[in-house]
C-alpha cells in the first residue's frame, strides 16, 4: 500500500481497484461494468464517482449513442495500470515465498474458475 501511496494511489479503495480490469480501452458503459463486476448500477456509480474524484476515470459521451455515457480511464488512470500490475506481481511473489508456488497456483485456479452467476441476496 505504501508503494501505491508514493505514486499518488494511496487513497484507492480495494473496491475501486477492482474496476480497472473490467474497463475496455475505448471505455465501458456503466451498465456493462455493473454486469461484469456483478454489482448494482448504483454501486457502480459510487465506484466511478470515487475514481472521478481521484482523477483516474471519467464519464464521456458514447460516440455511438449520444444518449449513453462511457467510463474511461484518464491519462493518470492509464499510467497507474503498469504500477498496479507490477505491485500485484510482487505481492504474488511474496505469497509464493510464504506458502509456496504450488499453493498459489491452486489459489489462482480456484479464483479464475467459473463460479456461475452472482448470488441474489
Tab-separated table of N, CA, C and O in Angstrom:
chain	number	residue	atom	x	y	z
A	1	UNK	N	0.816	-1.185	0.000
A	1	UNK	CA	0.000	0.000	0.000
A	1	UNK	C	0.862	1.253	0.000
A	1	UNK	O	0.534	2.232	-0.648
A	2	UNK	N	1.974	1.251	0.733
A	2	UNK	CA	2.820	2.448	0.787
A	2	UNK	C	3.427	2.751	-0.580
A	2	UNK	O	3.612	3.909	-0.934
A	3	UNK	N	3.714	1.713	-1.345
A	3	UNK	CA	4.246	1.936	-2.688
A	3	UNK	C	3.225	2.652	-3.570
A	3	UNK	O	3.552	3.556	-4.325
A	4	UNK	N	1.979	2.239	-3.469
A	4	UNK	CA	0.927	2.897	-4.234
A	4	UNK	C	0.745	4.337	-3.765
A	4	UNK	O	0.507	5.232	-4.572
A	5	UNK	N	0.878	4.558	-2.463
A	5	UNK	CA	0.722	5.908	-1.925
A	5	UNK	C	1.783	6.845	-2.484
A	5	UNK	O	1.489	8.005	-2.790
A	6	UNK	N	3.002	6.359	-2.640
A	6	UNK	CA	4.061	7.223	-3.180
A	6	UNK	C	3.795	7.593	-4.626
A	6	UNK	O	4.316	8.585	-5.122
A	7	UNK	N	2.965	6.828	-5.306
A	7	UNK	CA	2.614	7.104	-6.700
A	7	UNK	C	1.278	7.847	-6.805
A	7	UNK	O	0.730	7.989	-7.889
A	8	UNK	N	0.758	8.279	-5.661
A	8	UNK	CA	-0.500	9.029	-5.673
A	8	UNK	C	-1.740	8.162	-5.692
A	8	UNK	O	-2.835	8.655	-5.954
A	9	UNK	N	-1.608	6.881	-5.400
A	9	UNK	CA	-2.761	5.977	-5.440
A	9	UNK	C	-3.110	5.421	-4.072
A	9	UNK	O	-3.846	4.453	-3.968
A	10	UNK	N	-2.601	6.036	-3.018
A	10	UNK	CA	-2.827	5.527	-1.672
A	10	UNK	C	-4.277	5.558	-1.241
A	10	UNK	O	-4.702	4.757	-0.431
A	11	UNK	N	-5.072	6.476	-1.769
A	11	UNK	CA	-6.471	6.588	-1.372
A	11	UNK	C	-7.404	5.685	-2.142
A	11	UNK	O	-8.614	5.713	-1.939
A	12	UNK	N	-6.877	4.867	-3.023
A	12	UNK	CA	-7.693	3.975	-3.834
A	12	UNK	C	-8.224	2.839	-2.965
A	12	UNK	O	-7.459	2.147	-2.307
A	13	UNK	N	-9.549	2.659	-2.946
A	13	UNK	CA	-10.123	1.571	-2.157
A	13	UNK	C	-9.970	0.255	-2.917
A	13	UNK	O	-9.779	0.243	-4.138
A	14	UNK	N	-10.082	-0.844	-2.192
A	14	UNK	CA	-9.987	-2.146	-2.860
A	14	UNK	C	-11.122	-2.317	-3.858
A	14	UNK	O	-10.936	-2.886	-4.930
A	15	UNK	N	-12.311	-1.810	-3.527
A	15	UNK	CA	-13.442	-1.894	-4.457
A	15	UNK	C	-13.154	-1.096	-5.727
A	15	UNK	O	-13.437	-1.550	-6.835
A	16	UNK	N	-12.597	0.108	-5.566
A	16	UNK	CA	-12.268	0.928	-6.738
A	16	UNK	C	-11.214	0.250	-7.598
A	16	UNK	O	-11.278	0.292	-8.829
A	17	UNK	N	-10.262	-0.410	-6.959
A	17	UNK	CA	-9.203	-1.066	-7.729
A	17	UNK	C	-9.742	-2.204	-8.579
A	17	UNK	O	-9.153	-2.552	-9.601
A	18	UNK	N	-10.893	-2.775	-8.194
A	18	UNK	CA	-11.482	-3.874	-8.955
A	18	UNK	C	-12.074	-3.421	-10.282
A	18	UNK	O	-12.321	-4.238	-11.163
A	19	UNK	N	-12.284	-2.121	-10.459
A	19	UNK	CA	-12.879	-1.603	-11.686
A	19	UNK	C	-11.914	-1.723	-12.867
A	19	UNK	O	-12.312	-2.059	-13.985
A	20	UNK	N	-10.642	-1.473	-12.636
A	20	UNK	CA	-9.657	-1.364	-13.712
A	20	UNK	C	-9.633	-2.552	-14.678
A	20	UNK	O	-9.643	-2.344	-15.889
A	21	UNK	N	-9.625	-3.794	-14.192
A	21	UNK	CA	-9.563	-4.914	-15.146
A	21	UNK	C	-10.789	-5.060	-16.036
A	21	UNK	O	-10.739	-5.727	-17.059
A	22	UNK	N	-11.896	-4.426	-15.647
A	22	UNK	CA	-13.153	-4.600	-16.372
A	22	UNK	C	-13.461	-3.466	-17.343
A	22	UNK	O	-14.503	-3.480	-17.986
A	23	UNK	N	-12.558	-2.501	-17.456
A	23	UNK	CA	-12.775	-1.394	-18.388
A	23	UNK	C	-12.108	-1.687	-19.717
A	23	UNK	O	-10.943	-2.087	-19.763
A	24	UNK	N	-12.840	-1.495	-20.799
A	24	UNK	CA	-12.281	-1.632	-22.135
A	24	UNK	C	-11.459	-0.383	-22.450
A	24	UNK	O	-11.722	0.699	-21.914
A	25	UNK	N	-10.489	-0.516	-23.322
A	25	UNK	CA	-9.598	0.597	-23.667
A	25	UNK	C	-10.369	1.812	-24.183
A	25	UNK	O	-10.035	2.951	-23.861
A	26	UNK	N	-11.420	1.574	-24.947
A	26	UNK	CA	-12.189	2.682	-25.521
A	26	UNK	C	-13.282	3.186	-24.581
A	26	UNK	O	-13.949	4.171	-24.862
A	27	UNK	N	-13.462	2.504	-23.463
A	27	UNK	CA	-14.480	2.880	-22.488
A	27	UNK	C	-15.531	1.792	-22.359
A	27	UNK	O	-15.662	0.935	-23.234
A	28	UNK	N	-16.262	1.837	-21.261
A	28	UNK	CA	-17.265	0.826	-20.965
A	28	UNK	C	-18.503	1.515	-20.406
A	28	UNK	O	-18.392	2.407	-19.569
A	29	UNK	N	-19.659	1.118	-20.871
A	29	UNK	CA	-20.897	1.691	-20.343
A	29	UNK	C	-21.074	1.261	-18.889
A	29	UNK	O	-20.736	0.130	-18.522
A	30	UNK	N	-21.627	2.148	-18.068
A	30	UNK	CA	-21.828	1.807	-16.658
A	30	UNK	C	-22.629	0.525	-16.437
A	30	UNK	O	-22.289	-0.276	-15.560
A	31	UNK	N	-23.676	0.309	-17.213
A	31	UNK	CA	-24.485	-0.911	-17.048
A	31	UNK	C	-23.653	-2.156	-17.331
A	31	UNK	O	-23.781	-3.171	-16.634
A	32	UNK	N	-22.791	-2.085	-18.335
A	32	UNK	CA	-21.931	-3.223	-18.669
A	32	UNK	C	-20.906	-3.456	-17.567
A	32	UNK	O	-20.614	-4.596	-17.199
A	33	UNK	N	-20.351	-2.378	-17.034
A	33	UNK	CA	-19.392	-2.515	-15.931
A	33	UNK	C	-20.075	-3.164	-14.723
A	33	UNK	O	-19.499	-4.053	-14.091
A	34	UNK	N	-21.290	-2.743	-14.419
A	34	UNK	CA	-22.036	-3.339	-13.305
A	34	UNK	C	-22.221	-4.835	-13.536
A	34	UNK	O	-22.034	-5.640	-12.617
A	35	UNK	N	-22.573	-5.201	-14.760
A	35	UNK	CA	-22.759	-6.626	-15.084
A	35	UNK	C	-21.455	-7.388	-14.896
A	35	UNK	O	-21.425	-8.456	-14.287
A	36	UNK	N	-20.351	-6.845	-15.402
A	36	UNK	CA	-19.051	-7.515	-15.297
A	36	UNK	C	-18.605	-7.675	-13.850
A	36	UNK	O	-18.005	-8.681	-13.485
A	37	UNK	N	-18.889	-6.661	-13.037
A	37	UNK	CA	-18.499	-6.708	-11.630
A	37	UNK	C	-19.468	-7.513	-10.780
A	37	UNK	O	-19.150	-7.902	-9.660
A	38	UNK	N	-20.683	-7.741	-11.308
A	38	UNK	CA	-21.691	-8.471	-10.552
A	38	UNK	C	-22.273	-7.640	-9.421
A	38	UNK	O	-22.610	-8.180	-8.363
A	39	UNK	N	-22.369	-6.314	-9.641
A	39	UNK	CA	-22.917	-5.409	-8.625
A	39	UNK	C	-24.018	-4.557	-9.249
A	39	UNK	O	-24.222	-4.587	-10.454
A	40	UNK	N	-24.713	-3.792	-8.427
A	40	UNK	CA	-25.792	-2.953	-8.931
A	40	UNK	C	-25.241	-1.744	-9.683
A	40	UNK	O	-24.080	-1.354	-9.499
A	41	UNK	N	-26.084	-1.146	-10.496
A	41	UNK	CA	-25.694	0.076	-11.202
A	41	UNK	C	-25.395	1.197	-10.214
A	41	UNK	O	-24.492	1.994	-10.418
A	42	UNK	N	-26.174	1.246	-9.140
A	42	UNK	CA	-25.954	2.266	-8.123
A	42	UNK	C	-24.568	2.109	-7.491
A	42	UNK	O	-23.842	3.079	-7.303
A	43	UNK	N	-24.182	0.892	-7.174
A	43	UNK	CA	-22.851	0.647	-6.613
A	43	UNK	C	-21.763	1.018	-7.615
A	43	UNK	O	-20.721	1.573	-7.248
A	44	UNK	N	-22.020	0.721	-8.879
A	44	UNK	CA	-21.059	1.074	-9.927
A	44	UNK	C	-20.889	2.578	-9.993
A	44	UNK	O	-19.761	3.078	-10.088
A	45	UNK	N	-21.983	3.309	-9.926
A	45	UNK	CA	-21.900	4.775	-9.967
A	45	UNK	C	-21.077	5.307	-8.800
A	45	UNK	O	-20.300	6.246	-8.955
A	46	UNK	N	-21.229	4.717	-7.637
A	46	UNK	CA	-20.458	5.128	-6.468
A	46	UNK	C	-18.961	4.920	-6.720
A	46	UNK	O	-18.144	5.798	-6.421
A	47	UNK	N	-18.613	3.767	-7.262
A	47	UNK	CA	-17.211	3.488	-7.564
A	47	UNK	C	-16.659	4.470	-8.593
A	47	UNK	O	-15.553	4.998	-8.451
A	48	UNK	N	-17.437	4.707	-9.633
A	48	UNK	CA	-16.990	5.607	-10.707
A	48	UNK	C	-16.811	7.026	-10.176
A	48	UNK	O	-15.825	7.697	-10.498
A	49	UNK	N	-17.730	7.473	-9.340
A	49	UNK	CA	-17.583	8.827	-8.760
A	49	UNK	C	-16.303	8.933	-7.943
A	49	UNK	O	-15.604	9.944	-7.991
A	50	UNK	N	-15.980	7.881	-7.199
A	50	UNK	CA	-14.738	7.878	-6.426
A	50	UNK	C	-13.517	7.961	-7.322
A	50	UNK	O	-12.571	8.709	-7.044
A	51	UNK	N	-13.537	7.210	-8.427
A	51	UNK	CA	-12.412	7.247	-9.371
A	51	UNK	C	-12.329	8.590	-10.076
A	51	UNK	O	-11.233	9.089	-10.362
A	52	UNK	N	-13.484	9.199	-10.336
A	52	UNK	CA	-13.502	10.535	-10.943
A	52	UNK	C	-12.884	11.558	-9.992
A	52	UNK	O	-12.059	12.382	-10.410
A	53	UNK	N	-13.266	11.506	-8.719
A	53	UNK	CA	-12.716	12.447	-7.731
A	53	UNK	C	-11.195	12.315	-7.623
A	53	UNK	O	-10.495	13.283	-7.379
A	54	UNK	N	-10.702	11.109	-7.819
A	54	UNK	CA	-9.261	10.857	-7.740
A	54	UNK	C	-8.550	11.153	-9.070
A	54	UNK	O	-7.341	11.018	-9.171
A	55	UNK	N	-9.334	11.516	-10.089
A	55	UNK	CA	-8.748	11.843	-11.384
A	55	UNK	C	-8.293	10.642	-12.193
A	55	UNK	O	-7.500	10.774	-13.126
A	56	UNK	N	-8.816	9.445	-11.880
A	56	UNK	CA	-8.386	8.226	-12.555
A	56	UNK	C	-9.340	7.755	-13.647
A	56	UNK	O	-8.954	6.970	-14.515
A	57	UNK	N	-10.576	8.208	-13.597
A	57	UNK	CA	-11.582	7.822	-14.600
A	57	UNK	C	-12.479	9.009	-14.875
A	57	UNK	O	-12.528	9.961	-14.087
A	58	UNK	N	-13.181	8.927	-16.004
A	58	UNK	CA	-14.103	9.999	-16.377
A	58	UNK	C	-15.281	9.390	-17.124
A	58	UNK	O	-15.169	8.323	-17.725
A	59	UNK	N	-16.404	10.076	-17.058
A	59	UNK	CA	-17.577	9.708	-17.843
A	59	UNK	C	-17.581	10.585	-19.088
A	59	UNK	O	-17.487	11.806	-18.985
A	60	UNK	N	-17.658	9.945	-20.243
A	60	UNK	CA	-17.666	10.672	-21.509
A	60	UNK	C	-18.843	10.189	-22.342
A	60	UNK	O	-19.394	9.111	-22.106
A	61	UNK	N	-19.235	11.000	-23.322
A	61	UNK	CA	-20.312	10.602	-24.221
A	61	UNK	C	-19.885	9.407	-25.060
A	61	UNK	O	-18.736	9.324	-25.512
A	62	UNK	N	-20.810	8.495	-25.264
A	62	UNK	CA	-20.588	7.343	-26.131
A	62	UNK	C	-20.642	7.841	-27.577
A	62	UNK	O	-21.633	8.436	-27.990
A	63	UNK	N	-19.582	7.612	-28.332
A	63	UNK	CA	-19.528	8.070	-29.730
A	63	UNK	C	-20.614	7.439	-30.591
A	63	UNK	O	-21.058	8.024	-31.569
A	64	UNK	N	-21.058	6.237	-30.210
A	64	UNK	CA	-22.053	5.513	-30.998
A	64	UNK	C	-23.496	5.802	-30.582
A	64	UNK	O	-24.412	5.445	-31.294
A	65	UNK	N	-23.668	6.416	-29.404
A	65	UNK	CA	-25.015	6.692	-28.900
A	65	UNK	C	-24.933	7.933	-28.020
A	65	UNK	O	-24.489	7.853	-26.871
A	66	UNK	N	-25.342	9.062	-28.529
A	66	UNK	CA	-25.243	10.328	-27.825
A	66	UNK	C	-25.981	10.374	-26.503
A	66	UNK	O	-25.702	11.224	-25.664
A	67	UNK	N	-26.914	9.457	-26.308
A	67	UNK	CA	-27.665	9.430	-25.047
A	67	UNK	C	-26.925	8.678	-23.958
A	67	UNK	O	-27.238	8.798	-22.785
A	68	UNK	N	-25.949	7.876	-24.343
A	68	UNK	CA	-25.254	6.998	-23.389
A	68	UNK	C	-23.906	7.584	-22.974
A	68	UNK	O	-23.328	8.411	-23.675
A	69	UNK	N	-23.431	7.117	-21.841
A	69	UNK	CA	-22.118	7.511	-21.316
A	69	UNK	C	-21.203	6.300	-21.284
A	69	UNK	O	-21.648	5.157	-21.240
A	70	UNK	N	-19.908	6.598	-21.306
A	70	UNK	CA	-18.879	5.573	-21.197
A	70	UNK	C	-17.944	5.960	-20.058
A	70	UNK	O	-17.635	7.139	-19.877
A	71	UNK	N	-17.481	4.955	-19.314
A	71	UNK	CA	-16.473	5.171	-18.285
A	71	UNK	C	-15.133	4.884	-18.952
A	71	UNK	O	-14.937	3.828	-19.560
A	72	UNK	N	-14.235	5.836	-18.823
A	72	UNK	CA	-12.930	5.707	-19.475
A	72	UNK	C	-11.851	6.150	-18.497
A	72	UNK	O	-12.040	7.079	-17.730
A	73	UNK	N	-10.710	5.458	-18.528
A	73	UNK	CA	-9.586	5.875	-17.709
A	73	UNK	C	-9.023	7.188	-18.231
A	73	UNK	O	-8.955	7.405	-19.439
A	74	UNK	N	-8.617	8.052	-17.321
A	74	UNK	CA	-7.926	9.279	-17.695
A	74	UNK	C	-6.459	8.933	-17.962
A	74	UNK	O	-6.036	7.789	-17.774
A	75	UNK	N	-5.700	9.922	-18.342
A	75	UNK	CA	-4.261	9.717	-18.542
A	75	UNK	C	-3.630	9.181	-17.248
A	75	UNK	O	-2.852	8.236	-17.273
A	76	UNK	N	-3.990	9.783	-16.107
A	76	UNK	CA	-3.457	9.324	-14.820
A	76	UNK	C	-3.898	7.889	-14.535
A	76	UNK	O	-3.119	7.092	-14.006
A	77	UNK	N	-5.136	7.556	-14.875
A	77	UNK	CA	-5.629	6.201	-14.682
A	77	UNK	C	-4.862	5.195	-15.522
A	77	UNK	O	-4.506	4.117	-15.045
A	78	UNK	N	-4.592	5.556	-16.776
A	78	UNK	CA	-3.828	4.657	-17.657
A	78	UNK	C	-2.393	4.497	-17.161
A	78	UNK	O	-1.825	3.417	-17.257
A	79	UNK	N	-1.818	5.564	-16.616
A	79	UNK	CA	-0.447	5.480	-16.094
A	79	UNK	C	-0.375	4.582	-14.862
A	79	UNK	O	0.670	4.016	-14.570
A	80	UNK	N	-1.468	4.467	-14.135
A	80	UNK	CA	-1.468	3.666	-12.913
A	80	UNK	C	-1.529	2.162	-13.193
A	80	UNK	O	-1.158	1.363	-12.333
A	81	UNK	N	-1.970	1.765	-14.367
A	81	UNK	CA	-2.146	0.340	-14.671
A	81	UNK	C	-0.835	-0.444	-14.581
A	81	UNK	O	-0.784	-1.477	-13.901
A	82	UNK	N	0.262	0.002	-15.218
A	82	UNK	CA	1.504	-0.768	-15.087
A	82	UNK	C	1.994	-0.871	-13.637
A	82	UNK	O	2.487	-1.915	-13.221
A	83	UNK	N	1.824	0.186	-12.871
A	83	UNK	CA	2.214	0.149	-11.468
A	83	UNK	C	1.386	-0.878	-10.706
A	83	UNK	O	1.910	-1.645	-9.901
A	84	UNK	N	0.091	-0.906	-10.973
A	84	UNK	CA	-0.777	-1.872	-10.307
A	84	UNK	C	-0.381	-3.297	-10.670
A	84	UNK	O	-0.309	-4.171	-9.796
A	85	UNK	N	-0.092	-3.540	-11.938
A	85	UNK	CA	0.323	-4.879	-12.374
A	85	UNK	C	1.626	-5.273	-11.689
A	85	UNK	O	1.756	-6.382	-11.164
A	86	UNK	N	2.577	-4.367	-11.673
A	86	UNK	CA	3.865	-4.635	-11.026
A	86	UNK	C	3.675	-4.932	-9.536
A	86	UNK	O	4.304	-5.844	-8.988
A	87	UNK	N	2.796	-4.195	-8.895
A	87	UNK	CA	2.528	-4.410	-7.471
A	87	UNK	C	1.907	-5.781	-7.241
A	87	UNK	O	2.295	-6.502	-6.309
A	88	UNK	N	0.951	-6.182	-8.090
A	88	UNK	CA	0.341	-7.499	-7.953
A	88	UNK	C	1.362	-8.615	-8.172
A	88	UNK	O	1.348	-9.629	-7.475
A	89	UNK	N	2.268	-8.428	-9.130
A	89	UNK	CA	3.313	-9.430	-9.366
A	89	UNK	C	4.188	-9.573	-8.121
A	89	UNK	O	4.517	-10.691	-7.704
A	90	UNK	N	4.570	-8.464	-7.534
A	90	UNK	CA	5.386	-8.510	-6.319
A	90	UNK	C	4.637	-9.173	-5.167
A	90	UNK	O	5.220	-9.958	-4.413
A	91	UNK	N	3.351	-8.860	-5.032
A	91	UNK	CA	2.559	-9.498	-3.986
A	91	UNK	C	2.461	-11.000	-4.207
A	91	UNK	O	2.538	-11.792	-3.261
A	92	UNK	N	2.294	-11.402	-5.462
A	92	UNK	CA	2.216	-12.831	-5.763
A	92	UNK	C	3.532	-13.524	-5.446
A	92	UNK	O	3.548	-14.627	-4.895
A	93	UNK	N	4.648	-12.881	-5.763
A	93	UNK	CA	5.961	-13.465	-5.425
A	93	UNK	C	6.114	-13.637	-3.918
A	93	UNK	O	6.631	-14.645	-3.448
A	94	UNK	N	5.676	-12.638	-3.174
A	94	UNK	CA	5.756	-12.727	-1.711
A	94	UNK	C	4.860	-13.846	-1.201
A	94	UNK	O	5.247	-14.599	-0.296
A	95	UNK	N	3.687	-13.982	-1.774
A	95	UNK	CA	2.791	-15.063	-1.376
A	95	UNK	C	3.413	-16.421	-1.696
A	95	UNK	O	3.341	-17.350	-0.880
A	96	UNK	N	4.046	-16.541	-2.860
A	96	UNK	CA	4.738	-17.786	-3.208
A	96	UNK	C	5.844	-18.091	-2.209
A	96	UNK	O	6.056	-19.247	-1.831
A	97	UNK	N	6.550	-17.058	-1.789
A	97	UNK	CA	7.626	-17.249	-0.813
A	97	UNK	C	7.049	-17.764	0.502
A	97	UNK	O	7.643	-18.626	1.154
A	98	UNK	N	5.881	-17.270	0.867
A	98	UNK	CA	5.293	-17.640	2.157
A	98	UNK	C	4.593	-18.994	2.144
A	98	UNK	O	4.688	-19.748	3.113
A	99	UNK	N	3.831	-19.292	1.079
A	99	UNK	CA	3.035	-20.530	1.086
A	99	UNK	C	3.421	-21.508	-0.020
A	99	UNK	O	2.911	-22.619	-0.048
A	100	UNK	N	4.282	-21.091	-0.940
A	100	UNK	CA	4.739	-21.985	-1.999
A	100	UNK	C	4.039	-21.742	-3.330
A	100	UNK	O	2.862	-21.364	-3.364
A	101	UNK	N	4.783	-21.989	-4.401
A	101	UNK	CA	4.276	-21.743	-5.750
A	101	UNK	C	3.084	-22.636	-6.083
A	101	UNK	O	2.137	-22.200	-6.744
A	102	UNK	N	3.117	-23.903	-5.633
A	102	UNK	CA	2.001	-24.810	-5.923
A	102	UNK	C	0.699	-24.317	-5.288
A	102	UNK	O	-0.362	-24.362	-5.922
A	103	UNK	N	0.784	-23.851	-4.052
A	103	UNK	CA	-0.417	-23.356	-3.372
A	103	UNK	C	-0.949	-22.100	-4.054
A	103	UNK	O	-2.165	-21.930	-4.181
A	104	UNK	N	-0.072	-21.228	-4.509
A	104	UNK	CA	-0.506	-20.021	-5.220
A	104	UNK	C	-1.177	-20.415	-6.535
A	104	UNK	O	-2.192	-19.848	-6.910
A	105	UNK	N	-0.627	-21.416	-7.224
A	105	UNK	CA	-1.237	-21.887	-8.469
A	105	UNK	C	-2.635	-22.451	-8.209
A	105	UNK	O	-3.574	-22.186	-8.971
A	106	UNK	N	-2.796	-23.214	-7.121
A	106	UNK	CA	-4.124	-23.748	-6.766
A	106	UNK	C	-5.091	-22.606	-6.452
A	106	UNK	O	-6.250	-22.636	-6.877
A	107	UNK	N	-4.594	-21.625	-5.721
A	107	UNK	CA	-5.423	-20.469	-5.378
A	107	UNK	C	-5.857	-19.735	-6.638
A	107	UNK	O	-7.029	-19.383	-6.800
A	108	UNK	N	-4.920	-19.497	-7.564
A	108	UNK	CA	-5.239	-18.812	-8.816
A	108	UNK	C	-6.283	-19.596	-9.603
A	108	UNK	O	-7.236	-19.027	-10.124
A	109	UNK	N	-6.125	-20.918	-9.695
A	109	UNK	CA	-7.101	-21.744	-10.418
A	109	UNK	C	-8.486	-21.636	-9.798
A	109	UNK	O	-9.480	-21.538	-10.513
A	110	UNK	N	-8.547	-21.641	-8.478
A	110	UNK	CA	-9.845	-21.524	-7.804
A	110	UNK	C	-10.480	-20.162	-8.074
A	110	UNK	O	-11.680	-20.067	-8.328
A	111	UNK	N	-9.685	-19.117	-8.035
A	111	UNK	CA	-10.221	-17.773	-8.237
A	111	UNK	C	-10.619	-17.513	-9.688
A	111	UNK	O	-11.504	-16.704	-9.950
A	112	UNK	N	-9.970	-18.199	-10.622
A	112	UNK	CA	-10.275	-18.000	-12.039
A	112	UNK	C	-11.377	-18.918	-12.547
A	112	UNK	O	-11.825	-18.791	-13.666
A	113	UNK	N	-11.834	-19.829	-11.691
A	113	UNK	CA	-12.881	-20.768	-12.091
A	113	UNK	C	-14.192	-20.024	-12.342
A	113	UNK	O	-14.441	-18.947	-11.789
A	114	UNK	N	-15.047	-20.607	-13.168
A	114	UNK	CA	-16.375	-20.051	-13.414
A	114	UNK	C	-17.259	-20.403	-12.227
A	114	UNK	O	-17.590	-21.565	-12.015
A	115	UNK	N	-17.615	-19.412	-11.466
A	115	UNK	CA	-18.423	-19.627	-10.265
A	115	UNK	C	-19.910	-19.486	-10.560
A	115	UNK	O	-20.725	-19.577	-9.653
A	116	UNK	N	-20.275	-19.228	-11.774
A	116	UNK	CA	-21.680	-19.030	-12.111
A	116	UNK	C	-22.123	-17.616	-11.816
A	116	UNK	O	-21.311	-16.737	-11.538
A	117	UNK	N	-23.416	-17.394	-11.879
A	117	UNK	CA	-23.975	-16.060	-11.633
A	117	UNK	C	-23.793	-15.654	-10.184
A	117	UNK	O	-23.723	-16.498	-9.281
A	118	UNK	N	-23.727	-14.343	-9.958
A	118	UNK	CA	-23.632	-13.813	-8.602
A	118	UNK	C	-24.891	-14.172	-7.836
A	118	UNK	O	-25.993	-14.134	-8.391
A	119	UNK	N	-24.754	-14.490	-6.546
A	119	UNK	CA	-25.942	-14.810	-5.756
A	119	UNK	C	-26.809	-13.581	-5.564
A	119	UNK	O	-26.313	-12.467	-5.456
A	120	UNK	N	-28.100	-13.778	-5.552
A	120	UNK	CA	-29.057	-12.692	-5.318
A	120	UNK	C	-29.346	-12.656	-3.828
A	120	UNK	O	-29.957	-13.554	-3.290
A	121	UNK	N	-28.844	-11.640	-3.160
A	121	UNK	CA	-29.032	-11.570	-1.705
A	121	UNK	C	-29.958	-10.465	-1.335
A	121	UNK	O	-30.101	-9.484	-1.818
